[in-house]
PDB file of C-alpha atoms in Angstrom:
ATOM      1  CA  UNK A1067     -20.972  -7.864  -5.947  1.00 45.00           C
ATOM      2  CA  UNK A1068     -21.147  -8.654  -2.249  1.00 46.00           C
ATOM      3  CA  UNK A1069     -20.281  -6.265   0.549  1.00 48.00           C
ATOM      4  CA  UNK A1070     -17.245  -8.429   1.276  1.00 56.00           C
ATOM      5  CA  UNK A1071     -15.884  -8.050  -2.265  1.00 55.00           C
ATOM      6  CA  UNK A1072     -15.562  -4.273  -1.965  1.00 61.00           C
ATOM      7  CA  UNK A1073     -12.969  -4.421   0.839  1.00 85.00           C
ATOM      8  CA  UNK A1074     -11.238  -7.317  -0.940  1.00 90.00           C
ATOM      9  CA  UNK A1075     -11.098  -5.257  -4.122  1.00 90.00           C
ATOM     10  CA  UNK A1076      -9.466  -2.411  -2.207  1.00 92.00           C
ATOM     11  CA  UNK A1077      -7.012  -4.742  -0.496  1.00 94.00           C
ATOM     12  CA  UNK A1078      -5.878  -6.400  -3.710  1.00 93.00           C
ATOM     13  CA  UNK A1079      -5.740  -3.067  -5.544  1.00 95.00           C
ATOM     14  CA  UNK A1080      -3.549  -1.691  -2.763  1.00 96.00           C
ATOM     15  CA  UNK A1081      -1.286  -4.745  -2.887  1.00 95.00           C
ATOM     16  CA  UNK A1082      -1.001  -4.596  -6.672  1.00 96.00           C
ATOM     17  CA  UNK A1083       1.752  -1.980  -6.409  1.00 97.00           C
ATOM     18  CA  UNK A1084       5.314  -3.096  -5.546  1.00 97.00           C
ATOM     19  CA  UNK A1085       5.983  -0.004  -3.422  1.00 97.00           C
ATOM     20  CA  UNK A1086       2.928  -0.652  -1.296  1.00 98.00           C
ATOM     21  CA  UNK A1087       3.776  -4.350  -0.968  1.00 97.00           C
ATOM     22  CA  UNK A1088       7.251  -3.358   0.231  1.00 98.00           C
ATOM     23  CA  UNK A1089       5.720  -1.020   2.815  1.00 98.00           C
ATOM     24  CA  UNK A1090       3.447  -3.808   4.069  1.00 97.00           C
ATOM     25  CA  UNK A1091       6.446  -6.153   4.274  1.00 96.00           C
ATOM     26  CA  UNK A1092       8.392  -3.549   6.256  1.00 97.00           C
ATOM     27  CA  UNK A1093       5.480  -3.040   8.635  1.00 97.00           C
ATOM     28  CA  UNK A1094       5.512  -6.749   9.497  1.00 95.00           C
ATOM     29  CA  UNK A1095       8.595  -5.833  11.561  1.00 96.00           C
ATOM     30  CA  UNK A1096       6.623  -3.237  13.532  1.00 97.00           C
ATOM     31  CA  UNK A1097       5.311   0.331  13.298  1.00 97.00           C
ATOM     32  CA  UNK A1098       7.383   2.939  11.469  1.00 97.00           C
ATOM     33  CA  UNK A1099       7.327   6.651  10.763  1.00 96.00           C
ATOM     34  CA  UNK A1100       6.630   8.045   7.294  1.00 96.00           C
ATOM     35  CA  UNK A1101      10.258   9.083   6.877  1.00 94.00           C
ATOM     36  CA  UNK A1102      11.491   5.616   7.857  1.00 96.00           C
ATOM     37  CA  UNK A1103       9.075   3.961   5.438  1.00 97.00           C
ATOM     38  CA  UNK A1104       9.967   6.366   2.614  1.00 97.00           C
ATOM     39  CA  UNK A1105      13.751   6.057   3.045  1.00 95.00           C
ATOM     40  CA  UNK A1106      14.310   3.073   0.675  1.00 95.00           C
ATOM     41  CA  UNK A1107      12.339   4.658  -2.163  1.00 95.00           C
ATOM     42  CA  UNK A1108      13.564   7.291  -4.569  1.00 93.00           C
ATOM     43  CA  UNK A1109      10.395   9.355  -4.820  1.00 94.00           C
ATOM     44  CA  UNK A1110       9.133  12.635  -3.499  1.00 94.00           C
ATOM     45  CA  UNK A1111       7.434  12.477  -0.104  1.00 93.00           C
ATOM     46  CA  UNK A1112       4.029  13.624  -1.484  1.00 94.00           C
ATOM     47  CA  UNK A1113       4.105  10.743  -3.991  1.00 95.00           C
ATOM     48  CA  UNK A1114       5.053   8.285  -1.278  1.00 97.00           C
ATOM     49  CA  UNK A1115       2.299   9.649   0.954  1.00 96.00           C
ATOM     50  CA  UNK A1116      -0.218   8.767  -1.754  1.00 97.00           C
ATOM     51  CA  UNK A1117       0.883   5.131  -1.422  1.00 98.00           C
ATOM     52  CA  UNK A1118       0.343   5.314   2.334  1.00 98.00           C
ATOM     53  CA  UNK A1119      -3.121   6.813   1.782  1.00 97.00           C
ATOM     54  CA  UNK A1120      -4.088   3.922  -0.504  1.00 97.00           C
ATOM     55  CA  UNK A1121      -2.896   1.428   2.113  1.00 97.00           C
ATOM     56  CA  UNK A1122      -4.814   3.217   4.850  1.00 96.00           C
ATOM     57  CA  UNK A1123      -8.012   3.509   2.792  1.00 95.00           C
ATOM     58  CA  UNK A1124      -7.848  -0.226   2.065  1.00 94.00           C
ATOM     59  CA  UNK A1125      -7.613  -0.928   5.790  1.00 94.00           C
ATOM     60  CA  UNK A1126      -4.208  -2.600   5.526  1.00 95.00           C
ATOM     61  CA  UNK A1127      -2.497  -0.004   7.718  1.00 96.00           C
ATOM     62  CA  UNK A1128      -3.489   2.445  10.413  1.00 96.00           C
ATOM     63  CA  UNK A1129      -1.749   5.695  11.238  1.00 97.00           C
ATOM     64  CA  UNK A1130      -1.245   7.615  14.432  1.00 96.00           C
ATOM     65  CA  UNK A1131       0.101  11.131  14.787  1.00 95.00           C
ATOM     66  CA  UNK A1132       2.182  12.135  17.772  1.00 93.00           C
ATOM     67  CA  UNK A1133       3.337  15.728  17.527  1.00 94.00           C
ATOM     68  CA  UNK A1134       4.791  16.146  14.057  1.00 93.00           C
ATOM     69  CA  UNK A1135       5.501  12.440  13.533  1.00 94.00           C
ATOM     70  CA  UNK A1136       2.991  10.169  11.810  1.00 96.00           C
ATOM     71  CA  UNK A1137       3.523   6.468  12.474  1.00 97.00           C
ATOM     72  CA  UNK A1138       2.007   3.605  10.491  1.00 98.00           C
ATOM     73  CA  UNK A1139       1.257   0.098  11.676  1.00 97.00           C
ATOM     74  CA  UNK A1140      -0.036  -3.004   9.955  1.00 95.00           C
ATOM     75  CA  UNK A1141      -3.712  -3.880  10.427  1.00 93.00           C
ATOM     76  CA  UNK A1142      -3.405  -7.644  10.713  1.00 89.00           C
ATOM     77  CA  UNK A1143      -7.160  -8.344  10.753  1.00 89.00           C
ATOM     78  CA  UNK A1144      -7.501  -6.927   7.252  1.00 88.00           C
ATOM     79  CA  UNK A1145      -4.666  -9.116   6.000  1.00 86.00           C
ATOM     80  CA  UNK A1146      -6.247 -12.106   7.716  1.00 86.00           C
ATOM     81  CA  UNK A1147      -9.493 -11.449   5.831  1.00 85.00           C
ATOM     82  CA  UNK A1148      -7.668 -11.466   2.514  1.00 88.00           C
ATOM     83  CA  UNK A1149      -5.776 -14.590   3.537  1.00 88.00           C
ATOM     84  CA  UNK A1150      -9.062 -16.316   4.422  1.00 89.00           C
ATOM     85  CA  UNK A1151     -10.443 -15.533   0.968  1.00 90.00           C
ATOM     86  CA  UNK A1152      -7.284 -16.814  -0.713  1.00 91.00           C
ATOM     87  CA  UNK A1153      -7.426 -20.006   1.354  1.00 94.00           C
ATOM     88  CA  UNK A1154     -11.021 -20.605   0.244  1.00 92.00           C
ATOM     89  CA  UNK A1155      -9.910 -20.263  -3.371  1.00 92.00           C
ATOM     90  CA  UNK A1156      -6.965 -22.591  -2.815  1.00 94.00           C
ATOM     91  CA  UNK A1157      -9.216 -25.196  -1.173  1.00 93.00           C
ATOM     92  CA  UNK A1158     -11.718 -24.968  -4.028  1.00 94.00           C
ATOM     93  CA  UNK A1159      -9.035 -25.472  -6.680  1.00 94.00           C
ATOM     94  CA  UNK A1160      -7.397 -28.278  -4.741  1.00 93.00           C
ATOM     95  CA  UNK A1161     -10.732 -30.122  -4.662  1.00 94.00           C
ATOM     96  CA  UNK A1162     -11.259 -29.520  -8.380  1.00 93.00           C
ATOM     97  CA  UNK A1163      -7.787 -30.749  -9.258  1.00 93.00           C
ATOM     98  CA  UNK A1164      -8.257 -33.807  -7.050  1.00 88.00           C
ATOM     99  CA  UNK A1165     -11.502 -34.550  -8.882  1.00 93.00           C
ATOM    100  CA  UNK A1166      -9.752 -34.146 -12.227  1.00 92.00           C
ATOM    101  CA  UNK A1167      -6.964 -36.436 -11.076  1.00 90.00           C
ATOM    102  CA  UNK A1168      -9.481 -39.086 -10.027  1.00 90.00           C
ATOM    103  CA  UNK A1169     -11.307 -38.786 -13.328  1.00 88.00           C
ATOM    104  CA  UNK A1170      -8.100 -39.101 -15.340  1.00 90.00           C
ATOM    105  CA  UNK A1171      -7.078 -42.155 -13.324  1.00 88.00           C
ATOM    106  CA  UNK A1172     -10.455 -43.756 -14.068  1.00 88.00           C
ATOM    107  CA  UNK A1173     -10.016 -42.976 -17.764  1.00 87.00           C
ATOM    108  CA  UNK A1174      -6.615 -44.677 -17.897  1.00 88.00           C
ATOM    109  CA  UNK A1175      -7.899 -47.748 -16.043  1.00 84.00           C
ATOM    110  CA  UNK A1176     -10.631 -48.428 -18.590  1.00 72.00           C
TER     111      UNK A1176
END
């Protein structure tokens, strides 16, 4: 396991939950307070806070406290790292499928 795979593991584990994916989607619109982020979900605030902790530990979001209000924002560099990895995988599979396509075309021509 490389050093890079550990953060990727945390990112994908964090994104594996629909609640956390919804929070990330909401944060694409801009920073939001915990209460604003929790509003659409029917769960207790401590349970929702656990989701925010997972997102923060994965590096997908950052939080800032001003007085009694904690605000979360998306950490776009972390998402970009995951996107880069996914693009590498997509490129690899595109090349493999292109090679398979070429091979199958050669097989039908003979």
